mmCIF file of C-alpha atoms in Angstrom:
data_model
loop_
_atom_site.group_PDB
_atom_site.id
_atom_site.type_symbol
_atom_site.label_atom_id
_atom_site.label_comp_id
_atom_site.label_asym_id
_atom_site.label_seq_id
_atom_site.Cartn_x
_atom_site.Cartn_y
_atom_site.Cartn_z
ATOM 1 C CA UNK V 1 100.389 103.484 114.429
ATOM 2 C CA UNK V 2 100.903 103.327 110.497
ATOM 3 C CA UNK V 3 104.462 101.568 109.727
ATOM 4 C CA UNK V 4 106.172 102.748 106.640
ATOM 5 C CA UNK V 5 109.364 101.792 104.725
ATOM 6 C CA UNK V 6 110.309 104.003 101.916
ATOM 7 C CA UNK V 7 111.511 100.905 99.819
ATOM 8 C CA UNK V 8 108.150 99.611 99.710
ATOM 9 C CA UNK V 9 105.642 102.494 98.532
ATOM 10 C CA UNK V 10 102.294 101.296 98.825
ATOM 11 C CA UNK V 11 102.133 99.685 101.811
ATOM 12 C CA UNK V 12 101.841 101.195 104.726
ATOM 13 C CA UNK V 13 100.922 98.430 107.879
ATOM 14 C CA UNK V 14 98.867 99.096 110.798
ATOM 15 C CA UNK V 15 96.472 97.445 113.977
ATOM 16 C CA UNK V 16 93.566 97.217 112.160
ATOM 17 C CA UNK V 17 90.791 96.982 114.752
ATOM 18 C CA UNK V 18 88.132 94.413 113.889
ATOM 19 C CA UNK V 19 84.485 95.763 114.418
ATOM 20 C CA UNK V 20 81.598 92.993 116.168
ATOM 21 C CA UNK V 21 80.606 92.285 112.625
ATOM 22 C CA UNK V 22 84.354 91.245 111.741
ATOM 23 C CA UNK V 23 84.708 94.444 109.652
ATOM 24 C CA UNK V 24 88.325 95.851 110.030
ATOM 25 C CA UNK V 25 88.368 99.464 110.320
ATOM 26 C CA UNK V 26 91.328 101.853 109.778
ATOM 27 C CA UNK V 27 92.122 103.312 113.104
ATOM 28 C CA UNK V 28 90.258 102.371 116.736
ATOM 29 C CA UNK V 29 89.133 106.225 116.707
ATOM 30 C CA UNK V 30 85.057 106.353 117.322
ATOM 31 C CA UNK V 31 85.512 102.580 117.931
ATOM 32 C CA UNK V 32 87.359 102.545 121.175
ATOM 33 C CA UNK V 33 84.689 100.528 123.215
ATOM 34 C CA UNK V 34 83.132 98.992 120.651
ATOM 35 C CA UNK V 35 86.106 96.983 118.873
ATOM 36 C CA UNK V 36 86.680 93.243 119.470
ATOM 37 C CA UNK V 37 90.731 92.890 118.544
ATOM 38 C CA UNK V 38 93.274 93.479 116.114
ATOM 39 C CA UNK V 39 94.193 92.370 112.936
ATOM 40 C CA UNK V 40 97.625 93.019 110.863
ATOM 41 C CA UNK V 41 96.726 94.920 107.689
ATOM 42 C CA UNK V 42 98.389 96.849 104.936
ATOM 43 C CA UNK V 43 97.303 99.875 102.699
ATOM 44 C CA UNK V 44 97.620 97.633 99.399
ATOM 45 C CA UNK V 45 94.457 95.810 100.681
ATOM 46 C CA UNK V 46 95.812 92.638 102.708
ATOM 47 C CA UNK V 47 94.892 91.377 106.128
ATOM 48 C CA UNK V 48 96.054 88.531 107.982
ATOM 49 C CA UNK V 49 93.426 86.099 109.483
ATOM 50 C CA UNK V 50 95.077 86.211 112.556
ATOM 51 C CA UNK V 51 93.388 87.970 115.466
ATOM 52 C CA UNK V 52 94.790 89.852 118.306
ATOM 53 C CA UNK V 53 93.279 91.043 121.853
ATOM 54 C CA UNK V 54 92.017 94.611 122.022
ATOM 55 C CA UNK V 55 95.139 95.741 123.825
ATOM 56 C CA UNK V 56 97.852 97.564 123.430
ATOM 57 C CA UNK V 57 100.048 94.324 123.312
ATOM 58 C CA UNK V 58 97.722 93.094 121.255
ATOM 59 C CA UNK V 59 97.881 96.137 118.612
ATOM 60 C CA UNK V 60 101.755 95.648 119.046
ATOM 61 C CA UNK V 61 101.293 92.010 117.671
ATOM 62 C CA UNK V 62 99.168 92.555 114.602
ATOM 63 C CA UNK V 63 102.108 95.208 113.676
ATOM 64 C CA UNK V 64 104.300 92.824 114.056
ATOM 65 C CA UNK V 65 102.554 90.120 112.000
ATOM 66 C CA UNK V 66 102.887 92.957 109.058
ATOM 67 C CA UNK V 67 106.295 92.558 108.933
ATOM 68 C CA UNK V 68 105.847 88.931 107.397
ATOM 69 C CA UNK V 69 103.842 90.714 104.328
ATOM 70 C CA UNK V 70 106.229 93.354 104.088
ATOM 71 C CA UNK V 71 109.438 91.050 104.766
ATOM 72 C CA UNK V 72 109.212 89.587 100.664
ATOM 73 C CA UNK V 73 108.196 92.573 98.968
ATOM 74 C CA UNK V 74 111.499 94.392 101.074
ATOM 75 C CA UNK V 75 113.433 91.793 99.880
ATOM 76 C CA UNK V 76 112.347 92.451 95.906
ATOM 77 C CA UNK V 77 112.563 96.028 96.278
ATOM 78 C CA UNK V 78 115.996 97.972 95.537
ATOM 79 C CA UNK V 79 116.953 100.817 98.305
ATOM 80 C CA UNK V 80 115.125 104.209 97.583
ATOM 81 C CA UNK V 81 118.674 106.064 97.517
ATOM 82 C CA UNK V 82 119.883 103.798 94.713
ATOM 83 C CA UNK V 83 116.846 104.022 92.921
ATOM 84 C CA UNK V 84 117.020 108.378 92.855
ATOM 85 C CA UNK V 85 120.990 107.418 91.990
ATOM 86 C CA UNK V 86 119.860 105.540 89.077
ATOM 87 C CA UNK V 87 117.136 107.678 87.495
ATOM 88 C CA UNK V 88 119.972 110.340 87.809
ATOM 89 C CA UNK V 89 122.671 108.816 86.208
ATOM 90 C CA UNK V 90 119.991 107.602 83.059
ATOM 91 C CA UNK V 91 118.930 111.376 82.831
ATOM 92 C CA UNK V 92 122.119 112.134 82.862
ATOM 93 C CA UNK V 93 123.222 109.961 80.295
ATOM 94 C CA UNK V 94 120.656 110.514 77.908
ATOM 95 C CA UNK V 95 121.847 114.484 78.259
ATOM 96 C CA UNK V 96 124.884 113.377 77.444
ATOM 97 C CA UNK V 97 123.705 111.623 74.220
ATOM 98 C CA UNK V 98 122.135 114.874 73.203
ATOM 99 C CA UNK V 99 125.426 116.561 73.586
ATOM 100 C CA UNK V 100 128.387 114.094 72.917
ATOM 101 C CA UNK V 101 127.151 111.147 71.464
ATOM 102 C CA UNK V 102 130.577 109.417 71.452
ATOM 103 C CA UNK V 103 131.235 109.997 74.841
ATOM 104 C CA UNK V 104 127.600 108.490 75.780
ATOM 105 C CA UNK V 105 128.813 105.305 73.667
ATOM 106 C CA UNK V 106 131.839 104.979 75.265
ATOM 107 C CA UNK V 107 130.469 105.249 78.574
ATOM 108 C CA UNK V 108 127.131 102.872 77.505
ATOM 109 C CA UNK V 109 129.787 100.637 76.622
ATOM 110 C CA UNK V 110 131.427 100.311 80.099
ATOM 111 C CA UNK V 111 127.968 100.375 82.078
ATOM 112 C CA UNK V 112 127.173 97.216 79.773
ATOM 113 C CA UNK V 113 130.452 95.514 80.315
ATOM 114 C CA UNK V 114 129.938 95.809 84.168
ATOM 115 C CA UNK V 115 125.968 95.547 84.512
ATOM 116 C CA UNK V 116 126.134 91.892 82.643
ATOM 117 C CA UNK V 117 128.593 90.500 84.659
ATOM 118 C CA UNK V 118 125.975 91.684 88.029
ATOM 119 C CA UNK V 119 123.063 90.574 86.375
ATOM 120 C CA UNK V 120 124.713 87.418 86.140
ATOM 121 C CA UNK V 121 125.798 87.303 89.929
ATOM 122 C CA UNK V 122 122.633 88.828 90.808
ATOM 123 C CA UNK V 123 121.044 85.986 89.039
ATOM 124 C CA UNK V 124 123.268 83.197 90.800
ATOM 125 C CA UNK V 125 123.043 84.447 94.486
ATOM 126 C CA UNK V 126 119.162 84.970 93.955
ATOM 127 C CA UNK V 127 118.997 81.394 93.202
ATOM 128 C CA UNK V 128 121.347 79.957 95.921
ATOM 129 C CA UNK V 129 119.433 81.695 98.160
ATOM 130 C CA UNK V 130 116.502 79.901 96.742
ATOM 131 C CA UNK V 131 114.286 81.997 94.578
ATOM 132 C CA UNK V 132 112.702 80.365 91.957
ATOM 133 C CA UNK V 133 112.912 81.047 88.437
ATOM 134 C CA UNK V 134 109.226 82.749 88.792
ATOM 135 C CA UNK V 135 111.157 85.398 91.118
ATOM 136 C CA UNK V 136 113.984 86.477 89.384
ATOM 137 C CA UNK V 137 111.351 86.789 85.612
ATOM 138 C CA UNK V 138 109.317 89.002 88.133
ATOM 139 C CA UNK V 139 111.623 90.740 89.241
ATOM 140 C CA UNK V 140 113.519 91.618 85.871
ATOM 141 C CA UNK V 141 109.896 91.954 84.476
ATOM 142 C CA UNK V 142 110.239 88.631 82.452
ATOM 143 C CA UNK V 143 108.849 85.381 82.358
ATOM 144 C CA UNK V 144 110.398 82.588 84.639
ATOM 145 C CA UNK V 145 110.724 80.864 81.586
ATOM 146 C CA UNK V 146 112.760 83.790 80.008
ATOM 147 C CA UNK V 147 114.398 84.123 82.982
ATOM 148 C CA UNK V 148 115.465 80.156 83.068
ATOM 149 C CA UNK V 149 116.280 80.763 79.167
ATOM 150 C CA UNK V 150 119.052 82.988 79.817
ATOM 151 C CA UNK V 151 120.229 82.531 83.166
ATOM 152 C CA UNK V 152 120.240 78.583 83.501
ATOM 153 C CA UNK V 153 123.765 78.534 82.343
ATOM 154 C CA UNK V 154 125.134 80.660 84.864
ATOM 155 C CA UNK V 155 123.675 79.182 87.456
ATOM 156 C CA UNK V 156 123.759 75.093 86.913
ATOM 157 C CA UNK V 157 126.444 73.982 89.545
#
């Protein structure tokens, strides 16, 4: 069974069974008799070491092993819905910019006013729940030392 969260494109987990050699292969299909276990494994290309009995409780386990990859990245990744949101309202916008240019400053205006002020709590409650500066640069697509540049100050306690 292939697990998939929509947050996370890319990776897709799954049972991977592991061949005599210690190959994994992508589904048990043609190797029904002849694999030896299961390993956790995701479509981006990682694989736990861990392996699991050829059973279905065992095929149950190396899913649920996946979840530990996944878990970070799901915790980086913004919701899909808000995402589509998003990319609407910044079409939208730059329509209006096209159209009414005053109105799109006067609206810019506001967004900025608002999306500081959450990028600064953002910013805070990342770090109190303990990401490091490396993180939150990732991320925004910055540095960590970028990140520490203009964040420190709204953070230090």
């Amino acid at each position: 069974m292939t697990i998939k969260m929509p947050d996370i494109p890319g990776h897709e987990g799954y049972a991977a069974p592991v061949l005599p050699g210690g190959e994994l292969a992508r589904s048990a299909g043609a190797f029904t008799r002849t694999f030896i276990g299961y390993q956790a494994a995701c479509s981006c290309g990682w694989s736990d070491g861990r392996r699991y009995p050829p059973t279905p409780e065992g095929a149950k386990q190396a899913e649920d092993r996946w979840t530990r990859h996944a878990g970070p990245l799901l915790l980086a990744a913004p919701p899909n819905w808000l995402v589509v949101k998003s990319n609407l309202l910044c079409e939208q916008v730059a329509n209006l910019t096209g159209e009414r240019p005053l109105a799109a400053l006067t609206l810019l205006s506001q967004v900025e006013t608002w999306q500081r002020a959450l990028l600064d709590r953002a910013v805070a409650a990342a770090r109190e729940g303990g990401a490091s500066w490396s993180e939150i640069g990732d991320a925004m697509g910055i540095s960590k030392q970028a990140a520490h540049e203009r964040f420190r100050a709204h953070t230090e306690v």
